[in-house]
Amino acid sequence: QKEVEQDPGPLSVPEGAIVSLNCTYSNSAFQYFMWYRQYSRKGPELLMYTYSSGNKEDGRFTAQVDKSSKYISLFIRDSQPSDSATYLCAMTSSASKIIFGSGTRLSIRP
Amino acid sequence: DAGVTQSPTHLIKTRGQQVTLRCSPKSGHDTVSWYQQALGQGPQFIFQYYEEEERQRGNFPDRFSGHQFPNYSSELNVNALLLGDSALYLCASSLVEYSGANVLTFGAGSRLTVL
C-alpha cells in the first residue's frame, strides 16, 4: 500500500465549476500538507501549505486537512482554463523527505 | 532572482551508460533534494544534500549517487543506466532553517531517455 493515494483522473470540468481534489494517506506522523501544481513540461510549483488539521484559503483555492480521517482536499472555485494542470498532494512529518501523491490531471473546458 | 536551474533539459543515453545531471539552487537556499518522476507518476524522493553531505535517502539503489558543492549546487549521477531509469529528474531547493517542512522550490527538470 502506498503511503499517499491520489486519484489520477483525468478530471474534466467546465469553466466556472468548483473542483474538488483529494488524497488519502496512511502515515499518522504526517503533519505538513502541501498541494503542488505542475504544468506540462514544467516542475511542480507550491500552491498551498497547511500545518496539521484545518482549512486554509488563498483566493480561489481552499485546502482542507482532516487528520482523524487521514484525508486532505483542495477546492478550486470559479475554475479557469489556466487551472488545467496536474495537481500533486504532498506531505511530510517534519524536516523529512516529502512524499508525493501520483497526481490528478485536471482539464477545465472553456 | 533566478529560481532553480537544471541542466541539461533533455538527454538520451543507452543502457549501461552513465549520466550526470546538474542543479543550481534558488538564491539563498542551502539544501538540495532530487526526485525522479516517471511518466504519469508523482515525484519519488531520491536523496537530499545539505552542507555537502547526504542527509536522507529514498529507496533507490547505489547506482544513484550525488554531490553538493560549497556553493550549494548539486549533481546527480546515475551509473549502469537501465531502461526503467527513463524519467524526469527534478531538483528542488529549500532552506534548512525554515521551520516546519522544507518547502521545496523545483526546477523544470532534466528529461532522461534510456534506449
PDB file of C-alpha atoms in Angstrom:
ATOM      1  CA  GLN A   1       0.000   0.000   0.000  1.00  0.00           C
ATOM      2  CA  LYS A   2       1.325   3.426  -0.936  1.00  0.00           C
ATOM      3  CA  GLU A   3       1.775   5.987   1.831  1.00  0.00           C
ATOM      4  CA  VAL A   4      -0.178   8.548  -0.195  1.00  0.00           C
ATOM      5  CA  GLU A   5      -3.048   7.698  -2.532  1.00  0.00           C
ATOM      6  CA  GLN A   6      -4.377  10.114  -5.122  1.00  0.00           C
ATOM      7  CA  ASP A   7      -6.937   9.561  -7.853  1.00  0.00           C
ATOM      8  CA  PRO A   8      -5.018  10.037 -11.126  1.00  0.00           C
ATOM      9  CA  GLY A   9      -8.037  11.290 -13.057  1.00  0.00           C
ATOM     10  CA  PRO A  10      -8.150  12.720 -15.625  1.00  0.00           C
ATOM     11  CA  LEU A  11     -10.801  15.098 -14.376  1.00  0.00           C
ATOM     12  CA  SER A  12     -12.561  17.367 -16.868  1.00  0.00           C
ATOM     13  CA  VAL A  13     -14.947  20.121 -15.760  1.00  0.00           C
ATOM     14  CA  PRO A  14     -16.484  23.192 -17.418  1.00  0.00           C
ATOM     15  CA  GLU A  15     -15.109  26.649 -16.761  1.00  0.00           C
ATOM     16  CA  GLY A  16     -16.547  28.199 -13.615  1.00  0.00           C
ATOM     17  CA  ALA A  17     -17.167  24.878 -11.870  1.00  0.00           C
ATOM     18  CA  ILE A  18     -15.958  24.024  -8.379  1.00  0.00           C
ATOM     19  CA  VAL A  19     -13.220  21.409  -8.452  1.00  0.00           C
ATOM     20  CA  SER A  20     -12.502  19.011  -5.611  1.00  0.00           C
ATOM     21  CA  LEU A  21      -9.204  17.120  -5.492  1.00  0.00           C
ATOM     22  CA  ASN A  22      -8.423  14.601  -2.769  1.00  0.00           C
ATOM     23  CA  CYS A  23      -5.714  12.452  -1.238  1.00  0.00           C
ATOM     24  CA  THR A  24      -5.656   9.849   1.486  1.00  0.00           C
ATOM     25  CA  TYR A  25      -2.634   8.771   3.464  1.00  0.00           C
ATOM     26  CA  SER A  26      -1.632   6.061   5.896  1.00  0.00           C
ATOM     27  CA  ASN A  27       1.191   7.598   7.967  1.00  0.00           C
ATOM     28  CA  SER A  28      -0.273   9.278  11.056  1.00  0.00           C
ATOM     29  CA  ALA A  29       3.055  11.072  11.623  1.00  0.00           C
ATOM     30  CA  PHE A  30       2.436  13.413   8.701  1.00  0.00           C
ATOM     31  CA  GLN A  31       1.906  16.954   9.974  1.00  0.00           C
ATOM     32  CA  TYR A  32       2.620  19.184   6.980  1.00  0.00           C
ATOM     33  CA  PHE A  33       0.440  19.011   3.907  1.00  0.00           C
ATOM     34  CA  MET A  34       1.002  20.668   0.581  1.00  0.00           C
ATOM     35  CA  TRP A  35      -0.525  20.965  -2.843  1.00  0.00           C
ATOM     36  CA  TYR A  36       1.689  21.486  -5.849  1.00  0.00           C
ATOM     37  CA  ARG A  37       0.592  22.368  -9.368  1.00  0.00           C
ATOM     38  CA  GLN A  38       2.543  21.074 -12.338  1.00  0.00           C
ATOM     39  CA  TYR A  39       2.036  22.347 -15.853  1.00  0.00           C
ATOM     40  CA  SER A  40       3.132  20.216 -18.778  1.00  0.00           C
ATOM     41  CA  ARG A  41       6.906  20.145 -19.207  1.00  0.00           C
ATOM     42  CA  LYS A  42       7.433  22.172 -16.039  1.00  0.00           C
ATOM     43  CA  GLY A  43       8.489  21.423 -12.492  1.00  0.00           C
ATOM     44  CA  PRO A  44       5.906  21.426  -9.676  1.00  0.00           C
ATOM     45  CA  GLU A  45       5.149  24.762  -8.008  1.00  0.00           C
ATOM     46  CA  LEU A  46       3.815  25.143  -4.478  1.00  0.00           C
ATOM     47  CA  LEU A  47       0.164  26.138  -4.365  1.00  0.00           C
ATOM     48  CA  MET A  48      -0.925  25.627  -0.751  1.00  0.00           C
ATOM     49  CA  TYR A  49       0.812  24.696   2.516  1.00  0.00           C
ATOM     50  CA  THR A  50      -1.037  23.620   5.667  1.00  0.00           C
ATOM     51  CA  TYR A  51       0.130  22.501   9.064  1.00  0.00           C
ATOM     52  CA  SER A  52      -1.965  19.906  10.928  1.00  0.00           C
ATOM     53  CA  SER A  53      -5.753  19.825  10.618  1.00  0.00           C
ATOM     54  CA  GLY A  54      -7.992  22.624   9.460  1.00  0.00           C
ATOM     55  CA  ASN A  55      -8.723  24.823   6.485  1.00  0.00           C
ATOM     56  CA  LYS A  56      -6.643  27.372   4.639  1.00  0.00           C
ATOM     57  CA  GLU A  57      -7.912  29.713   1.957  1.00  0.00           C
ATOM     58  CA  ASP A  58      -5.949  31.616  -0.670  1.00  0.00           C
ATOM     59  CA  GLY A  59      -8.016  33.358  -3.302  1.00  0.00           C
ATOM     60  CA  ARG A  60      -9.951  30.766  -5.274  1.00  0.00           C
ATOM     61  CA  PHE A  61      -8.129  27.891  -3.555  1.00  0.00           C
ATOM     62  CA  THR A  62      -9.045  26.200  -0.263  1.00  0.00           C
ATOM     63  CA  ALA A  63      -7.054  23.398   1.332  1.00  0.00           C
ATOM     64  CA  GLN A  64      -8.606  21.150   3.956  1.00  0.00           C
ATOM     65  CA  VAL A  65      -6.900  18.626   6.206  1.00  0.00           C
ATOM     66  CA  ASP A  66      -8.717  16.024   8.297  1.00  0.00           C
ATOM     67  CA  LYS A  67      -6.054  14.146  10.232  1.00  0.00           C
ATOM     68  CA  SER A  68      -8.592  11.954  12.000  1.00  0.00           C
ATOM     69  CA  SER A  69      -9.633  10.549   8.633  1.00  0.00           C
ATOM     70  CA  LYS A  70      -6.183  10.878   7.054  1.00  0.00           C
ATOM     71  CA  TYR A  71      -7.775  12.802   4.207  1.00  0.00           C
ATOM     72  CA  ILE A  72      -6.843  16.069   2.520  1.00  0.00           C
ATOM     73  CA  SER A  73      -8.649  18.091  -0.114  1.00  0.00           C
ATOM     74  CA  LEU A  74      -8.065  21.011  -2.426  1.00  0.00           C
ATOM     75  CA  PHE A  75     -11.021  23.012  -3.694  1.00  0.00           C
ATOM     76  CA  ILE A  76     -10.818  25.362  -6.647  1.00  0.00           C
ATOM     77  CA  ARG A  77     -13.663  27.847  -7.053  1.00  0.00           C
ATOM     78  CA  ASP A  78     -14.594  29.547 -10.303  1.00  0.00           C
ATOM     79  CA  SER A  79     -12.196  27.292 -12.201  1.00  0.00           C
ATOM     80  CA  GLN A  80     -10.400  28.788 -15.200  1.00  0.00           C
ATOM     81  CA  PRO A  81      -8.800  27.159 -18.260  1.00  0.00           C
ATOM     82  CA  SER A  82      -5.441  28.311 -16.856  1.00  0.00           C
ATOM     83  CA  ASP A  83      -6.039  25.947 -13.902  1.00  0.00           C
ATOM     84  CA  SER A  84      -5.614  22.996 -16.271  1.00  0.00           C
ATOM     85  CA  ALA A  85      -2.604  21.128 -14.909  1.00  0.00           C
ATOM     86  CA  THR A  86      -1.614  18.147 -12.803  1.00  0.00           C
ATOM     87  CA  TYR A  87      -2.192  18.651  -9.089  1.00  0.00           C
ATOM     88  CA  LEU A  88       0.079  16.808  -6.675  1.00  0.00           C
ATOM     89  CA  CYS A  89      -0.626  16.395  -3.000  1.00  0.00           C
ATOM     90  CA  ALA A  90       2.432  16.105  -0.787  1.00  0.00           C
ATOM     91  CA  MET A  91       3.087  15.572   2.885  1.00  0.00           C
ATOM     92  CA  THR A  92       5.813  15.093   5.462  1.00  0.00           C
ATOM     93  CA  SER A  93       6.313  14.600   9.179  1.00  0.00           C
ATOM     94  CA  SER A  94       8.881  17.360   9.761  1.00  0.00           C
ATOM     95  CA  ALA A  95      12.093  18.370   8.070  1.00  0.00           C
ATOM     96  CA  SER A  96      11.977  14.973   6.464  1.00  0.00           C
ATOM     97  CA  LYS A  97      11.545  13.760   2.951  1.00  0.00           C
ATOM     98  CA  ILE A  98       8.366  14.941   1.297  1.00  0.00           C
ATOM     99  CA  ILE A  99       6.115  12.202  -0.074  1.00  0.00           C
ATOM    100  CA  PHE A 100       4.039  12.978  -3.147  1.00  0.00           C
ATOM    101  CA  GLY A 101       0.843  11.503  -4.467  1.00  0.00           C
ATOM    102  CA  SER A 102       0.722  10.307  -8.045  1.00  0.00           C
ATOM    103  CA  GLY A 103      -1.059  13.484  -9.209  1.00  0.00           C
ATOM    104  CA  THR A 104      -4.502  14.244 -10.653  1.00  0.00           C
ATOM    105  CA  ARG A 105      -4.719  15.603 -14.193  1.00  0.00           C
ATOM    106  CA  LEU A 106      -7.272  18.387 -14.346  1.00  0.00           C
ATOM    107  CA  SER A 107      -8.718  19.918 -17.510  1.00  0.00           C
ATOM    108  CA  ILE A 108     -11.005  22.963 -17.464  1.00  0.00           C
ATOM    109  CA  ARG A 109     -13.168  23.212 -20.586  1.00  0.00           C
ATOM    110  CA  PRO A 110     -13.839  26.779 -21.820  1.00  0.00           C
TER     111      PRO A 110
ATOM    112  CA  ASP B   1      16.055  36.386  -8.815  1.00  0.00           C
ATOM    113  CA  ALA B   2      16.839  33.113 -10.553  1.00  0.00           C
ATOM    114  CA  GLY B   3      14.961  30.097  -9.360  1.00  0.00           C
ATOM    115  CA  VAL B   4      16.250  26.546  -9.528  1.00  0.00           C
ATOM    116  CA  THR B   5      18.102  25.844 -12.744  1.00  0.00           C
ATOM    117  CA  GLN B   6      18.828  22.385 -14.104  1.00  0.00           C
ATOM    118  CA  SER B   7      20.936  21.121 -16.967  1.00  0.00           C
ATOM    119  CA  PRO B   8      20.701  19.540 -19.401  1.00  0.00           C
ATOM    120  CA  THR B   9      16.991  19.834 -20.144  1.00  0.00           C
ATOM    121  CA  HIS B  10      16.890  16.709 -22.297  1.00  0.00           C
ATOM    122  CA  LEU B  11      19.305  13.879 -22.917  1.00  0.00           C
ATOM    123  CA  ILE B  12      19.320  10.442 -24.447  1.00  0.00           C
ATOM    124  CA  LYS B  13      21.559   7.631 -23.256  1.00  0.00           C
ATOM    125  CA  THR B  14      21.856   3.929 -23.919  1.00  0.00           C
ATOM    126  CA  ARG B  15      21.660   1.113 -21.403  1.00  0.00           C
ATOM    127  CA  GLY B  16      24.793   0.695 -19.323  1.00  0.00           C
ATOM    128  CA  GLN B  17      25.967   4.272 -19.770  1.00  0.00           C
ATOM    129  CA  GLN B  18      26.426   6.815 -17.014  1.00  0.00           C
ATOM    130  CA  VAL B  19      24.795  10.231 -16.713  1.00  0.00           C
ATOM    131  CA  THR B  20      25.406  13.382 -14.671  1.00  0.00           C
ATOM    132  CA  LEU B  21      22.676  15.937 -14.072  1.00  0.00           C
ATOM    133  CA  ARG B  22      23.315  19.363 -12.594  1.00  0.00           C
ATOM    134  CA  CYS B  23      21.358  21.729 -10.431  1.00  0.00           C
ATOM    135  CA  SER B  24      21.803  25.261  -9.139  1.00  0.00           C
ATOM    136  CA  PRO B  25      19.518  26.056  -6.209  1.00  0.00           C
ATOM    137  CA  LYS B  26      17.442  29.167  -5.753  1.00  0.00           C
ATOM    138  CA  SER B  27      19.426  32.070  -4.362  1.00  0.00           C
ATOM    139  CA  GLY B  28      19.518  31.876  -0.565  1.00  0.00           C
ATOM    140  CA  HIS B  29      18.670  28.170  -0.377  1.00  0.00           C
ATOM    141  CA  ASP B  30      21.149  25.730   1.127  1.00  0.00           C
ATOM    142  CA  THR B  31      19.505  22.336   0.719  1.00  0.00           C
ATOM    143  CA  VAL B  32      19.031  20.359  -2.473  1.00  0.00           C
ATOM    144  CA  SER B  33      16.734  17.390  -2.988  1.00  0.00           C
ATOM    145  CA  TRP B  34      16.495  15.181  -6.048  1.00  0.00           C
ATOM    146  CA  TYR B  35      13.334  13.484  -7.248  1.00  0.00           C
ATOM    147  CA  GLN B  36      12.572  11.040 -10.042  1.00  0.00           C
ATOM    148  CA  GLN B  37       9.236  11.463 -11.797  1.00  0.00           C
ATOM    149  CA  ALA B  38       8.194   8.698 -14.154  1.00  0.00           C
ATOM    150  CA  LEU B  39       5.552   9.460 -16.768  1.00  0.00           C
ATOM    151  CA  GLY B  40       2.118   9.791 -15.144  1.00  0.00           C
ATOM    152  CA  GLN B  41       3.525   9.419 -11.635  1.00  0.00           C
ATOM    153  CA  GLY B  42       4.322  11.723  -8.766  1.00  0.00           C
ATOM    154  CA  PRO B  43       7.915  12.628  -7.875  1.00  0.00           C
ATOM    155  CA  GLN B  44       9.806   9.938  -5.941  1.00  0.00           C
ATOM    156  CA  PHE B  45      12.419  11.090  -3.430  1.00  0.00           C
ATOM    157  CA  ILE B  46      15.979  10.050  -4.312  1.00  0.00           C
ATOM    158  CA  PHE B  47      18.105  11.919  -1.747  1.00  0.00           C
ATOM    159  CA  GLN B  48      18.749  15.247  -0.087  1.00  0.00           C
ATOM    160  CA  TYR B  49      22.006  17.150   0.397  1.00  0.00           C
ATOM    161  CA  TYR B  50      22.900  19.722   2.993  1.00  0.00           C
ATOM    162  CA  GLU B  51      26.351  21.034   3.896  1.00  0.00           C
ATOM    163  CA  GLU B  52      27.809  18.835   1.164  1.00  0.00           C
ATOM    164  CA  GLU B  53      26.543  15.660   2.812  1.00  0.00           C
ATOM    165  CA  GLU B  54      23.717  13.298   2.033  1.00  0.00           C
ATOM    166  CA  ARG B  55      21.137  13.784   4.790  1.00  0.00           C
ATOM    167  CA  GLN B  56      18.391  11.434   3.684  1.00  0.00           C
ATOM    168  CA  ARG B  57      17.944   8.828   1.016  1.00  0.00           C
ATOM    169  CA  GLY B  58      14.899   7.275  -0.586  1.00  0.00           C
ATOM    170  CA  ASN B  59      14.529   3.736  -1.832  1.00  0.00           C
ATOM    171  CA  PHE B  60      16.961   3.973  -4.737  1.00  0.00           C
ATOM    172  CA  PRO B  61      19.941   1.698  -5.459  1.00  0.00           C
ATOM    173  CA  ASP B  62      23.560   2.725  -5.070  1.00  0.00           C
ATOM    174  CA  ARG B  63      23.728   3.357  -8.810  1.00  0.00           C
ATOM    175  CA  PHE B  64      22.243   6.711  -7.878  1.00  0.00           C
ATOM    176  CA  SER B  65      24.751   8.995  -6.224  1.00  0.00           C
ATOM    177  CA  GLY B  66      25.105  12.684  -5.709  1.00  0.00           C
ATOM    178  CA  HIS B  67      27.248  15.515  -4.624  1.00  0.00           C
ATOM    179  CA  GLN B  68      26.799  19.011  -3.277  1.00  0.00           C
ATOM    180  CA  PHE B  69      29.413  21.684  -3.779  1.00  0.00           C
ATOM    181  CA  PRO B  70      30.401  24.550  -1.444  1.00  0.00           C
ATOM    182  CA  ASN B  71      28.248  26.950  -3.497  1.00  0.00           C
ATOM    183  CA  TYR B  72      25.238  24.678  -2.776  1.00  0.00           C
ATOM    184  CA  SER B  73      24.916  23.463  -6.355  1.00  0.00           C
ATOM    185  CA  SER B  74      24.486  19.748  -6.797  1.00  0.00           C
ATOM    186  CA  GLU B  75      24.963  16.856  -9.177  1.00  0.00           C
ATOM    187  CA  LEU B  76      23.051  13.620  -9.574  1.00  0.00           C
ATOM    188  CA  ASN B  77      24.959  10.700 -11.080  1.00  0.00           C
ATOM    189  CA  VAL B  78      23.373   7.510 -12.318  1.00  0.00           C
ATOM    190  CA  ASN B  79      25.589   4.575 -13.325  1.00  0.00           C
ATOM    191  CA  ALA B  80      24.774   1.489 -15.371  1.00  0.00           C
ATOM    192  CA  LEU B  81      21.619   3.001 -16.787  1.00  0.00           C
ATOM    193  CA  LEU B  82      18.547   0.820 -17.160  1.00  0.00           C
ATOM    194  CA  LEU B  83      15.533   1.366 -19.377  1.00  0.00           C
ATOM    195  CA  GLY B  84      13.496   1.965 -16.201  1.00  0.00           C
ATOM    196  CA  ASP B  85      15.658   4.970 -15.368  1.00  0.00           C
ATOM    197  CA  SER B  86      13.915   6.931 -18.117  1.00  0.00           C
ATOM    198  CA  ALA B  87      12.132   9.739 -16.300  1.00  0.00           C
ATOM    199  CA  LEU B  88      12.049  13.423 -15.487  1.00  0.00           C
ATOM    200  CA  TYR B  89      14.653  14.180 -12.824  1.00  0.00           C
ATOM    201  CA  LEU B  90      13.679  17.092 -10.654  1.00  0.00           C
ATOM    202  CA  CYS B  91      15.931  19.127  -8.448  1.00  0.00           C
ATOM    203  CA  ALA B  92      14.338  21.064  -5.599  1.00  0.00           C
ATOM    204  CA  SER B  93      15.974  23.514  -3.216  1.00  0.00           C
ATOM    205  CA  SER B  94      14.925  24.697   0.212  1.00  0.00           C
ATOM    206  CA  LEU B  95      16.199  26.455   3.297  1.00  0.00           C
ATOM    207  CA  VAL B  96      17.014  24.123   6.145  1.00  0.00           C
ATOM    208  CA  GLU B  97      16.316  26.784   8.750  1.00  0.00           C
ATOM    209  CA  TYR B  98      12.723  27.100   7.600  1.00  0.00           C
ATOM    210  CA  SER B  99      10.548  25.925  10.462  1.00  0.00           C
ATOM    211  CA  GLY B 100       8.335  23.004   9.740  1.00  0.00           C
ATOM    212  CA  ALA B 101       8.543  21.218   6.476  1.00  0.00           C
ATOM    213  CA  ASN B 102      11.199  22.013   3.937  1.00  0.00           C
ATOM    214  CA  VAL B 103       9.017  23.772   1.400  1.00  0.00           C
ATOM    215  CA  LEU B 104      10.522  22.932  -1.946  1.00  0.00           C
ATOM    216  CA  THR B 105      11.190  25.097  -4.977  1.00  0.00           C
ATOM    217  CA  PHE B 106      11.521  22.914  -8.053  1.00  0.00           C
ATOM    218  CA  GLY B 107      13.438  23.308 -11.246  1.00  0.00           C
ATOM    219  CA  ALA B 108      11.940  22.411 -14.627  1.00  0.00           C
ATOM    220  CA  GLY B 109      13.723  19.082 -14.623  1.00  0.00           C
ATOM    221  CA  SER B 110      16.051  17.068 -16.822  1.00  0.00           C
ATOM    222  CA  ARG B 111      14.277  14.554 -19.024  1.00  0.00           C
ATOM    223  CA  LEU B 112      16.361  11.404 -19.411  1.00  0.00           C
ATOM    224  CA  THR B 113      15.564   8.807 -22.038  1.00  0.00           C
ATOM    225  CA  VAL B 114      17.410   5.494 -21.884  1.00  0.00           C
ATOM    226  CA  LEU B 115      17.365   3.418 -25.061  1.00  0.00           C
TER     227      LEU B 115
END
